[in-house]
CSV table of C-alpha atoms in Angstrom, one decimal:
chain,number,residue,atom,x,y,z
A,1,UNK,CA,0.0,0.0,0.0
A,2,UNK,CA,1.2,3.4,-1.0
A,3,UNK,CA,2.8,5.3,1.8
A,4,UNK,CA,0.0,8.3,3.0
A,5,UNK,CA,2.2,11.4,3.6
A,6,UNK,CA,0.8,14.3,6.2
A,7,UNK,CA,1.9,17.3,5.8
A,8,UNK,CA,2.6,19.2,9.0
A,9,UNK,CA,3.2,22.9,9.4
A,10,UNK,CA,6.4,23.1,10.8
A,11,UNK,CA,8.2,21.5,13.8
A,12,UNK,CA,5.6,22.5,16.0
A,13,UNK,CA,2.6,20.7,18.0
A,14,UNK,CA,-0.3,23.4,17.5
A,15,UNK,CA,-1.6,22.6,14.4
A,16,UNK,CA,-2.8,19.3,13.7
A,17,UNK,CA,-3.5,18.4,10.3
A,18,UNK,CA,-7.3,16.8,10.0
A,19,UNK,CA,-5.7,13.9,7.5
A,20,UNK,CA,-4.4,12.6,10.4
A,21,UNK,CA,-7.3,11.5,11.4
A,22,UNK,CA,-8.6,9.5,8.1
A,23,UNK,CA,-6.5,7.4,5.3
A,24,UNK,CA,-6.1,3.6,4.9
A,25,UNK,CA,-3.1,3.6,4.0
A,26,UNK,CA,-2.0,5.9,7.5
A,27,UNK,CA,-4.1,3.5,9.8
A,28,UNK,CA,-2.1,0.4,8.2
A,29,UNK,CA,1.2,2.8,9.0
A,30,UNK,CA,0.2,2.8,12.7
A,31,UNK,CA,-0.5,-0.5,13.1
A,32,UNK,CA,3.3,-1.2,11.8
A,33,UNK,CA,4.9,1.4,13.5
A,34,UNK,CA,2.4,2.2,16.6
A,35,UNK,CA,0.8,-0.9,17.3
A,36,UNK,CA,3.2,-3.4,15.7
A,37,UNK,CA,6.3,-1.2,17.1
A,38,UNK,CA,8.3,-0.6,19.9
A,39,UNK,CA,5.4,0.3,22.0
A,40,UNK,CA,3.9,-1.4,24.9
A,41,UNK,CA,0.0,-2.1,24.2
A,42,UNK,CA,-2.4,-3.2,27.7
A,43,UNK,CA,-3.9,-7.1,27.3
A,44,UNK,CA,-5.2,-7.3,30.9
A,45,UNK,CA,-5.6,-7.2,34.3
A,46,UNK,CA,-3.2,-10.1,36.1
A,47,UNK,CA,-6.2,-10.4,38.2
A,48,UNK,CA,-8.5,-12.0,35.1
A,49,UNK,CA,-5.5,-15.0,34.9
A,50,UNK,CA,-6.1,-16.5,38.2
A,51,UNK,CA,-4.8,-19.7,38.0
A,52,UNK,CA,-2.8,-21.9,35.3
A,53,UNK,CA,-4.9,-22.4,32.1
A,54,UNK,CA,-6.9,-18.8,32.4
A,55,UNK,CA,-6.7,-16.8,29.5
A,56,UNK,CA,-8.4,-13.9,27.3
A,57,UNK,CA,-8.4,-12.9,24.3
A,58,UNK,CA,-7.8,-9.4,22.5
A,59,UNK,CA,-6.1,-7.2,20.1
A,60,UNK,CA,-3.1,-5.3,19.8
A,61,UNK,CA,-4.5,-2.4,17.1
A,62,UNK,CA,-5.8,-4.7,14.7
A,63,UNK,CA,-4.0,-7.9,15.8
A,64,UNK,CA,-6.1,-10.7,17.8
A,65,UNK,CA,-4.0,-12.0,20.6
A,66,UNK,CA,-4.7,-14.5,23.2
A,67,UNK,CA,-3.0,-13.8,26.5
A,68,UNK,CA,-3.1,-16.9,28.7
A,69,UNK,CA,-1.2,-17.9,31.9
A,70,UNK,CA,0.8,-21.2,32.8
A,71,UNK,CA,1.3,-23.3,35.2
A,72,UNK,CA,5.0,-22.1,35.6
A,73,UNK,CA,2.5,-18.6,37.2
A,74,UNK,CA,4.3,-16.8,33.6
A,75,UNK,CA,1.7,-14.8,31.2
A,76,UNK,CA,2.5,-15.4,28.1
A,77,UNK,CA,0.8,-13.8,24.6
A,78,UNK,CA,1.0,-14.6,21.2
A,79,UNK,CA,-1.5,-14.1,18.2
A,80,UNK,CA,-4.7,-15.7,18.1
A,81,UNK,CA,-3.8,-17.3,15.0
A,82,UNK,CA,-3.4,-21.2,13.9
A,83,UNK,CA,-0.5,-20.9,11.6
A,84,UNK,CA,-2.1,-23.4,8.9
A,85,UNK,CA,-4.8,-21.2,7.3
A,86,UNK,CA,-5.0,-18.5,10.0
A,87,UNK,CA,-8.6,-18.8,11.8
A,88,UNK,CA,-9.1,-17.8,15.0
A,89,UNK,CA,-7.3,-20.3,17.7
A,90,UNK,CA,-9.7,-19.3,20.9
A,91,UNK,CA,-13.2,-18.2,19.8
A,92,UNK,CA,-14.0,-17.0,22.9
A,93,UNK,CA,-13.5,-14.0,25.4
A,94,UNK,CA,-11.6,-16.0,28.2
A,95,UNK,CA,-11.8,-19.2,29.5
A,96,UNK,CA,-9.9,-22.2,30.9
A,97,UNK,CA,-7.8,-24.3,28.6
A,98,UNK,CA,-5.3,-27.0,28.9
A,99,UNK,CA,-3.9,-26.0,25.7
A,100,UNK,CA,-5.7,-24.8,21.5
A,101,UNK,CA,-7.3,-26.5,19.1
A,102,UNK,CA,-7.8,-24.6,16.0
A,103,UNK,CA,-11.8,-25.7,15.5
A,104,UNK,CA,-11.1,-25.7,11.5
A,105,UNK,CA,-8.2,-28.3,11.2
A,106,UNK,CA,-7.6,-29.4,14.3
A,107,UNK,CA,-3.7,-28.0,15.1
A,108,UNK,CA,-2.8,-27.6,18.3
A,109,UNK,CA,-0.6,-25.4,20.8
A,110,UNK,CA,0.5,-25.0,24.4
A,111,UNK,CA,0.2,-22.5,26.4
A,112,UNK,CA,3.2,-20.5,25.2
A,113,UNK,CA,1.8,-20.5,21.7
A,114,UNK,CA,4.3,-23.1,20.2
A,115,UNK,CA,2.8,-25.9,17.6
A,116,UNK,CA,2.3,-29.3,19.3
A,117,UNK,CA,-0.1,-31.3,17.1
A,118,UNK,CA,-0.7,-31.3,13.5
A,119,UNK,CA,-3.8,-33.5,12.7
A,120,UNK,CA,-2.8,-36.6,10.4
A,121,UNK,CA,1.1,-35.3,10.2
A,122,UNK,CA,1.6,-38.4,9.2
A,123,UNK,CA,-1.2,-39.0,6.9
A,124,UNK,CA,-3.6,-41.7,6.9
A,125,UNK,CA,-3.2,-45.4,6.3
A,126,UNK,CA,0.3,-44.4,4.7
A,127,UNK,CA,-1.0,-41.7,2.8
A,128,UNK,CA,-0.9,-37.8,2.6
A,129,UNK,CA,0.2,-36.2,5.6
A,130,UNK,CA,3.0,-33.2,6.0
A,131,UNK,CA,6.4,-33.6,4.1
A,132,UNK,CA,9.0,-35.2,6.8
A,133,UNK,CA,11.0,-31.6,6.6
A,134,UNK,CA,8.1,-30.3,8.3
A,135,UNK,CA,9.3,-29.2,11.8
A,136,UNK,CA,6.5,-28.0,14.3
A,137,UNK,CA,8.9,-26.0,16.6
A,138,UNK,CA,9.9,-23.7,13.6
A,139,UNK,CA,6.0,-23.0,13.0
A,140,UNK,CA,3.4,-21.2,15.4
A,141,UNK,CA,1.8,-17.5,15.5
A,142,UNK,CA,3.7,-14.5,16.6
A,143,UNK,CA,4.7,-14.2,20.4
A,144,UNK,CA,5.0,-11.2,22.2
A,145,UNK,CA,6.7,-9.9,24.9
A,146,UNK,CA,5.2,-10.0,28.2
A,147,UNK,CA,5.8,-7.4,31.1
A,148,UNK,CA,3.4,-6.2,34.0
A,149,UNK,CA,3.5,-3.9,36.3
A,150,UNK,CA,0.7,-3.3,39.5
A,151,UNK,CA,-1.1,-6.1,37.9
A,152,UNK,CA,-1.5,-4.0,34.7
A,153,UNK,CA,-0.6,-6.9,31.9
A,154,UNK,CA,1.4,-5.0,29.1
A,155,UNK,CA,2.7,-6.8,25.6
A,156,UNK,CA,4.9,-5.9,22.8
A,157,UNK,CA,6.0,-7.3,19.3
A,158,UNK,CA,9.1,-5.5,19.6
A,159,UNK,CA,12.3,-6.3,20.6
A,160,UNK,CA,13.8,-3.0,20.9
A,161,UNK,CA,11.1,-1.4,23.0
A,162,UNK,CA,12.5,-0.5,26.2
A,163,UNK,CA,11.7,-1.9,30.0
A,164,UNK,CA,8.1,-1.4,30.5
A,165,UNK,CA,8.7,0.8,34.1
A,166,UNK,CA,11.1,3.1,31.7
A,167,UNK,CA,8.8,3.0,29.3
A,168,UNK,CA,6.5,4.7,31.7
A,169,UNK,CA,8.8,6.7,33.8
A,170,UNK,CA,8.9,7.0,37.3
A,171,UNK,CA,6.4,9.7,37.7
A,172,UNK,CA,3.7,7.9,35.7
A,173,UNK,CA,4.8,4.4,37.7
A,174,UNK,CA,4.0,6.3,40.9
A,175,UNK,CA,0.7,7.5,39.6
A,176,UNK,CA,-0.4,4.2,38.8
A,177,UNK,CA,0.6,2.7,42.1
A,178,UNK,CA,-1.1,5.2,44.0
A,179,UNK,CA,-4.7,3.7,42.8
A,180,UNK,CA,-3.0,-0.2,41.5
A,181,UNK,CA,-0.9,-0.7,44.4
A,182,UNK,CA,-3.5,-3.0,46.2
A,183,UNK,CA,-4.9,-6.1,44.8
A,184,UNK,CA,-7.8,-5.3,42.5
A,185,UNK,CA,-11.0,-7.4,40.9
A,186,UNK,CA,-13.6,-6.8,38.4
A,187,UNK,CA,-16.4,-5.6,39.1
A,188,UNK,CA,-17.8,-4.9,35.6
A,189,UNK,CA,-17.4,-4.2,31.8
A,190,UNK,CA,-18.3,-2.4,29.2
A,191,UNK,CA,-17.5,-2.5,25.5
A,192,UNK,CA,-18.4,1.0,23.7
A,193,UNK,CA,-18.3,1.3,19.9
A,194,UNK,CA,-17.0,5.2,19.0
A,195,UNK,CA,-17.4,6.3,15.7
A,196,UNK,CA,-14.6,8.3,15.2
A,197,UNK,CA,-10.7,7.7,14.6
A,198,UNK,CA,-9.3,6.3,18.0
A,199,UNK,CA,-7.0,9.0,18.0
A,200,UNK,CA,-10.1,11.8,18.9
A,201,UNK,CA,-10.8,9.7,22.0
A,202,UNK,CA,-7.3,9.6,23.0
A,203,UNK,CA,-6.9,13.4,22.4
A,204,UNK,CA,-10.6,14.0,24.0
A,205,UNK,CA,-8.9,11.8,27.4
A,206,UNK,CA,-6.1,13.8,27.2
A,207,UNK,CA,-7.9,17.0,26.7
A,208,UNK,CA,-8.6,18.7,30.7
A,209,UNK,CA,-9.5,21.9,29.1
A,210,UNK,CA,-13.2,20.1,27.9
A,211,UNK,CA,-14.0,18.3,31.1
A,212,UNK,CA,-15.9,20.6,32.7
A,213,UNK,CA,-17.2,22.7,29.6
A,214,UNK,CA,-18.2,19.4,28.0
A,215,UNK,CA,-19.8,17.7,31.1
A,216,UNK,CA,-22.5,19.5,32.4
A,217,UNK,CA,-22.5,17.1,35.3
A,218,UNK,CA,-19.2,17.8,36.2
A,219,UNK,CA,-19.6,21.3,37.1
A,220,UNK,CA,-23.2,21.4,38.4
A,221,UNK,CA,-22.5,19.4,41.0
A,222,UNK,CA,-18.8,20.7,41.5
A,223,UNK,CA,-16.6,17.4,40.7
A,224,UNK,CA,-14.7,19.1,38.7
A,225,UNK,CA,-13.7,22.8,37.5
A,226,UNK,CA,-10.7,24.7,35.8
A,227,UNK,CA,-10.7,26.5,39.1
A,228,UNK,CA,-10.3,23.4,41.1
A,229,UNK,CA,-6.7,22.8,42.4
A,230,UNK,CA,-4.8,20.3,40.5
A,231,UNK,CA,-2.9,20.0,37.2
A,232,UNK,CA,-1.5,18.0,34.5
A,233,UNK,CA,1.5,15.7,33.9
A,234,UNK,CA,3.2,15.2,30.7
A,235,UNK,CA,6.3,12.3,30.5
A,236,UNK,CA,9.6,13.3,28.5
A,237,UNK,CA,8.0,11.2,25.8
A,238,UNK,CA,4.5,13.4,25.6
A,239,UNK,CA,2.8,10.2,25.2
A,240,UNK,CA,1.7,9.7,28.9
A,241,UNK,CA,0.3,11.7,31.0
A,242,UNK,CA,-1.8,12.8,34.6
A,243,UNK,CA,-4.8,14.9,34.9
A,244,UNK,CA,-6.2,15.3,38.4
A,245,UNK,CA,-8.2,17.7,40.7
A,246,UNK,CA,-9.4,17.7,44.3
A,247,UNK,CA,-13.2,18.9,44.9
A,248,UNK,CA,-13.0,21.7,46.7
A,249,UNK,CA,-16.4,24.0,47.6
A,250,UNK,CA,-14.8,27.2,47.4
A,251,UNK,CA,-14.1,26.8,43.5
A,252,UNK,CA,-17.7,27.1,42.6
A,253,UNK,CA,-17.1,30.5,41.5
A,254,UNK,CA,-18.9,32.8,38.7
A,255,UNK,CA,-16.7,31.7,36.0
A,256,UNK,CA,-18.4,29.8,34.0
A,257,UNK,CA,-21.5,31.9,35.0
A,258,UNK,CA,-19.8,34.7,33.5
A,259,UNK,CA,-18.8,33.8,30.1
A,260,UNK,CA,-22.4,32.5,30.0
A,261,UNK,CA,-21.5,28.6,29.4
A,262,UNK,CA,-24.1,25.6,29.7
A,263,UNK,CA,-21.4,24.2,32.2
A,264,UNK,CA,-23.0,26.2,34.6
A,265,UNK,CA,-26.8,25.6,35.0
A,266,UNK,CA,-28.1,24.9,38.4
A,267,UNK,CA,-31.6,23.6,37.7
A,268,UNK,CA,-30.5,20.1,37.3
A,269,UNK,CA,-30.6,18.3,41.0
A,270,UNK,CA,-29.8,13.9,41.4
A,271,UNK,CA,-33.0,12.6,42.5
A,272,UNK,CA,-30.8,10.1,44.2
A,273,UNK,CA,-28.0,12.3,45.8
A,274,UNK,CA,-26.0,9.2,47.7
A,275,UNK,CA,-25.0,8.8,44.2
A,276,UNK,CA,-21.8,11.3,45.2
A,277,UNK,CA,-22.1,10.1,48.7
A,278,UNK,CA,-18.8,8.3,48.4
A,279,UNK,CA,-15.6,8.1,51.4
A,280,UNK,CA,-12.2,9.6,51.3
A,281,UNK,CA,-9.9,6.7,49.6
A,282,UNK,CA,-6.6,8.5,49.0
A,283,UNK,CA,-4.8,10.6,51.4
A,284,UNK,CA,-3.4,13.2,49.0
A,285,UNK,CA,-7.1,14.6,48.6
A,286,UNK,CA,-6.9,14.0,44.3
A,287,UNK,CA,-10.7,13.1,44.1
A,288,UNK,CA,-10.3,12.7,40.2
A,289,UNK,CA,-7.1,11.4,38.4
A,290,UNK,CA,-7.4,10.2,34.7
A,291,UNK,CA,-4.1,8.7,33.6
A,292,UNK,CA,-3.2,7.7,29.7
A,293,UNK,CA,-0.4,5.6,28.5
A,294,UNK,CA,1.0,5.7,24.8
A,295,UNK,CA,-1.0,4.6,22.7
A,296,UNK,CA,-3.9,3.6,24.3
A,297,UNK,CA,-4.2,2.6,27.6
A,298,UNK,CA,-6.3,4.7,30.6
A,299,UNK,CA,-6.3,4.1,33.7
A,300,UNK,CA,-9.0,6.4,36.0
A,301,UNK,CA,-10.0,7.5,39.5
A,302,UNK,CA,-13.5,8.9,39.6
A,303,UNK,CA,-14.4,9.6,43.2
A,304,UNK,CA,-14.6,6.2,44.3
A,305,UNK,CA,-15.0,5.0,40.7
A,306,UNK,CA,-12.1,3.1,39.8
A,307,UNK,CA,-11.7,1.6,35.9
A,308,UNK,CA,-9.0,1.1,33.2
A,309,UNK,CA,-9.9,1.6,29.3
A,310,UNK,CA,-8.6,-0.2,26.6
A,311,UNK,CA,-9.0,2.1,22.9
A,312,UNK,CA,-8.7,-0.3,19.9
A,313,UNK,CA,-8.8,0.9,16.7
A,314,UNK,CA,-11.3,-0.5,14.1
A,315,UNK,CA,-10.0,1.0,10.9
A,316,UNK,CA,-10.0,4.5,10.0
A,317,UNK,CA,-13.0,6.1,10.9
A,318,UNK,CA,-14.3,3.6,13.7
A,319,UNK,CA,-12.7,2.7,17.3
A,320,UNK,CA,-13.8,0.7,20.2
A,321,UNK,CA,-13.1,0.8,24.0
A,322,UNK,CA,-13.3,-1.5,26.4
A,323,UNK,CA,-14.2,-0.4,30.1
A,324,UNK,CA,-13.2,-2.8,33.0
A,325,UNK,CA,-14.1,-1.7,36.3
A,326,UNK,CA,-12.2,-2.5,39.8
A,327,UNK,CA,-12.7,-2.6,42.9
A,328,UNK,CA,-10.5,-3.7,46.2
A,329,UNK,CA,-10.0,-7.0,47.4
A,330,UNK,CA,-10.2,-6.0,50.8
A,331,UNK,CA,-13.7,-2.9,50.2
A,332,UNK,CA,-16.2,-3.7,52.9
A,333,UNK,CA,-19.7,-4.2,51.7
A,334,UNK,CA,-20.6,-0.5,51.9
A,335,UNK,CA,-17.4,0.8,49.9
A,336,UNK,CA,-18.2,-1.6,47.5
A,337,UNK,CA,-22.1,-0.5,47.0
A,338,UNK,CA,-20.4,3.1,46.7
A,339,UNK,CA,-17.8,1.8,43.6
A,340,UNK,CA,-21.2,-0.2,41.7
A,341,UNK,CA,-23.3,2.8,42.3
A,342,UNK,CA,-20.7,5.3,41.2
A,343,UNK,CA,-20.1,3.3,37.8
A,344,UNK,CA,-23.1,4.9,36.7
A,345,UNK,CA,-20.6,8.2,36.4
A,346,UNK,CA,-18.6,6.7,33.6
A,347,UNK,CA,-19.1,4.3,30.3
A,348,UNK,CA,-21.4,4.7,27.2
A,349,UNK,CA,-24.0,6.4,29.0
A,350,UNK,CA,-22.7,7.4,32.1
A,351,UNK,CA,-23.7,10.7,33.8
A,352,UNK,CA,-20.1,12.5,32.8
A,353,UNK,CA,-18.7,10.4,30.2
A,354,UNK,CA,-22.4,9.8,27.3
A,355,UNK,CA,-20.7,12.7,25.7
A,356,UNK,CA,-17.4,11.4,24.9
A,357,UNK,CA,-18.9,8.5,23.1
A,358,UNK,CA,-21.0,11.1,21.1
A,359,UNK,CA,-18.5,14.1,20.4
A,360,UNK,CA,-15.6,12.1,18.8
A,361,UNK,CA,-18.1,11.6,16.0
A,362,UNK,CA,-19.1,15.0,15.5
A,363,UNK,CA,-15.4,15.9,15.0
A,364,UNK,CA,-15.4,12.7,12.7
A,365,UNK,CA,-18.1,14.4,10.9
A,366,UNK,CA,-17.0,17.8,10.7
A,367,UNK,CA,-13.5,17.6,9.9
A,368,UNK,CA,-15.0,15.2,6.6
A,369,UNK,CA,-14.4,18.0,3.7
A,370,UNK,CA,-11.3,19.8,5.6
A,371,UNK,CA,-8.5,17.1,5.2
A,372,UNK,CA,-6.1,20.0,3.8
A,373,UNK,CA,-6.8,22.1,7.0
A,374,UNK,CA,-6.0,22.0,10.6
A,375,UNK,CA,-7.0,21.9,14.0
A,376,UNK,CA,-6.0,24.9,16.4
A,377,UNK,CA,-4.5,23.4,19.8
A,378,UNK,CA,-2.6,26.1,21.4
A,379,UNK,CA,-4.4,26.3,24.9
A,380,UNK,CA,-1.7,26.7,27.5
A,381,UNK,CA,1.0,27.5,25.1
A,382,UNK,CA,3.2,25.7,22.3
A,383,UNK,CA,4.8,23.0,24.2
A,384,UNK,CA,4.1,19.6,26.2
A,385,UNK,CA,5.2,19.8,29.0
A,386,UNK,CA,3.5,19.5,32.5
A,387,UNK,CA,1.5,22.0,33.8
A,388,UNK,CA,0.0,23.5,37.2
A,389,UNK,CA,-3.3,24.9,35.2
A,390,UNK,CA,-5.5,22.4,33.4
A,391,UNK,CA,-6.8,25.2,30.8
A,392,UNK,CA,-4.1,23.9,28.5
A,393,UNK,CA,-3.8,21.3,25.8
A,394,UNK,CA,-0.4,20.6,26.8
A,395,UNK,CA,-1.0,16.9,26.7
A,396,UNK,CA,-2.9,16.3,23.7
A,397,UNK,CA,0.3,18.3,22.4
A,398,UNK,CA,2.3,15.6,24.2
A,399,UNK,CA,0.5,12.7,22.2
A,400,UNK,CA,0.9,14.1,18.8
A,401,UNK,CA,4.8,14.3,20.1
A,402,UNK,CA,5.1,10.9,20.4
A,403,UNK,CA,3.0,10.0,17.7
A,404,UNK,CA,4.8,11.5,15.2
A,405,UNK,CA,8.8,10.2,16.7
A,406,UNK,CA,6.9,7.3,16.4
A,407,UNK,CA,5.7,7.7,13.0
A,408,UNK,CA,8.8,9.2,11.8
A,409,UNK,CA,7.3,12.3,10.5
């Protein structure tokens, strides 16, 4: 396929061109060189793998992978893929195994995704069967390389990717210990079809300057504002970052009043208020905390409403994310009625989050007959670095930093 070429207006990370966001032959670029390169993509929670023979399926971009553990306690991941024809080896979203069976021929493989059975390799009653070159341990799908960190399951095709905790850096590995550094289950799941490029969502969870203009709910009942303390945090890379706030009363001020914004309209009341009625978790007061690894990993703290996100892309135009929410081992009955009531906050049609599924599209939309054009993101300044304010697009700048070292443009 024909190399897609964007052309960018200088060095700079304020103008993004709107062909970024649509092409073919771009979308089959990042899955080589995003997905497919010396990144480090999420599979799973460790959590989901109890025990020897639990696996799950999923994707790396476009790639179906099974990720499975052993009885050695290792994870290992490879591509759900029979290397005879190339259906699907597990047809199903986890289960136990004691090893796969491709359901269309009948080859089999271990738990580490090597080939151990080839169905009539010897052929039948002396006849047919594979050539006697044929050598199973020089056949099987693509394996990946395995690394996890806070029970955060983490794969990559590439070899020259760097140590997942560098990868992160040490600001972002403290983040995600301060809300992963106790043992976690599910709770529930979501999967949310967007229809819109996944990089709009990634910007949109990168974006702090929306939340509370965006989100009605947010600022009506004073979760979160611009005027809130807090700020953002952008890694050397630009690809990760922190957003967080802490509630406080005396930021429900007249700004948003005064620049007349819908952000600000107090005749909407809960008819259930214990909804927000949650407990103090964390000591450093940070009552919201949304936290994004390149390219497409988030983990959030919502109040009490903990959840990681998976974005997958589904070709140019269409993504899909996949919402796993946690809760402690050790939460006492009431904390965890607090967690399942406040996962009405977040998901496809959560109170704060329905309009993240919806706005991504209209961007989709708009941006259809403007692919020589560009977007304006110069909020905060021209760089991407971290920030004390969160009326800045310092982050999204941050992602389109790392997108393009690693797109090579």
């Amino acid at each position: 396929m024909e190399q897609q070429t964007i052309h960018w207006r200088g060095p700079g990370l304020t103008r993004i061109p709107y062909a970024a966001y649509s092409g073919e032959a771009l979308a089959q670029q990042e899955q080589e060189r995003l997905f497919r390169g010396a990144t480090w993509n999420y599979l799973c929670l460790e959590a989901e793998l109890p025990e020897g023979g639990s696996f799950r399926t999923t994707f790396v971009g476009e790639t179906p992978v099974v990720v499975v553990r052993d009885d050695d306690g290792e994870i290992y991941a490879f591509e759900n893929r029979c290397v005879h024809r190339g259906a699907l080896l597990a047809l199903e979203r986890s289960g136990q195994v004691k090893d796969f069976q491709c359901v269309y021929h009948a080859w089999s493989y271990n738990r580490q995704g090597d080939l151990v059975g080839v169905a009539f390799e010897h052929g039948v009653k002396g006849k047919g069967g594979m050539p006697s070159t044929f050598c199973k341990s020089e056949h099987g799908p693509r394996k990946l390389m395995v690394a996890r960190f806070c029970g955060l399951v983490f794969a990559s095709f590439s070899d020259e990717v760097p140590p997942l905790e560098e990868y992160l850096g040490e600001e972002i590995c403290q983040r995600i210990e301060r809300v992963l550094g106790r043992p976690v289950e599910v709770i529930g799941r979501f999967t949310q079809a967007l229809p819109n490029n996944w990089k709009l969502y990634m910007e949109n969870v990168k974006d702090s300057y929306h939340a509370s203009l965006l989100h009605l709910f947010f600022t009506t009942f004073e979760i979160n504002r611009l005027s809130q303390k807090g700020g953002v945090m952008v890694d050397a890379s630009g690809g990760h970052h922190v957003s967080y706030s802490m509630i406080d009363p005396a930021a429900a001020d007249a700004s948003y009043r005064e620049q007349g914004l819908r952000s600000d309209d107090a005749q909407y009341r809960l008819k259930d208020p214990s909804l927000l009625a949650g407990f103090k978790e964390f000591d450093d007061g940070i009552t919201l905390q949304i936290l994004s690894v390149f390219p497409g990993f988030v983990l959030q703290q919502i109040q009490n409403c903990l959840a990681v996100r998976q974005l997958l892309p589904k070709g140019e135009g269409r993504s899909e994310l996949n919402w796993t929410y946690l809760g402690y081992l050790d939460d006492t009955p009431e904390h965890r009625q607090v967690r399942l009531k406040q996962l009405n906050l977040v998901g496809p049609a959560g109170f704060i989050s329905m309009e993240d599924g919806a706005v991504g599209g209209f961007v989709q939309r708009g941006i259809a007959g403007a692919r020589d054009l560009e977007a304006v993101v110069e909020m905060g300044g021209d760089g991407a670095a971290s920030s004390e304010g969160r009326a800045t697009e310092t982050s999204v700048r941050g992602f389109w930093k790392a997108w393009r070292a690693h797109m090579g443009v």
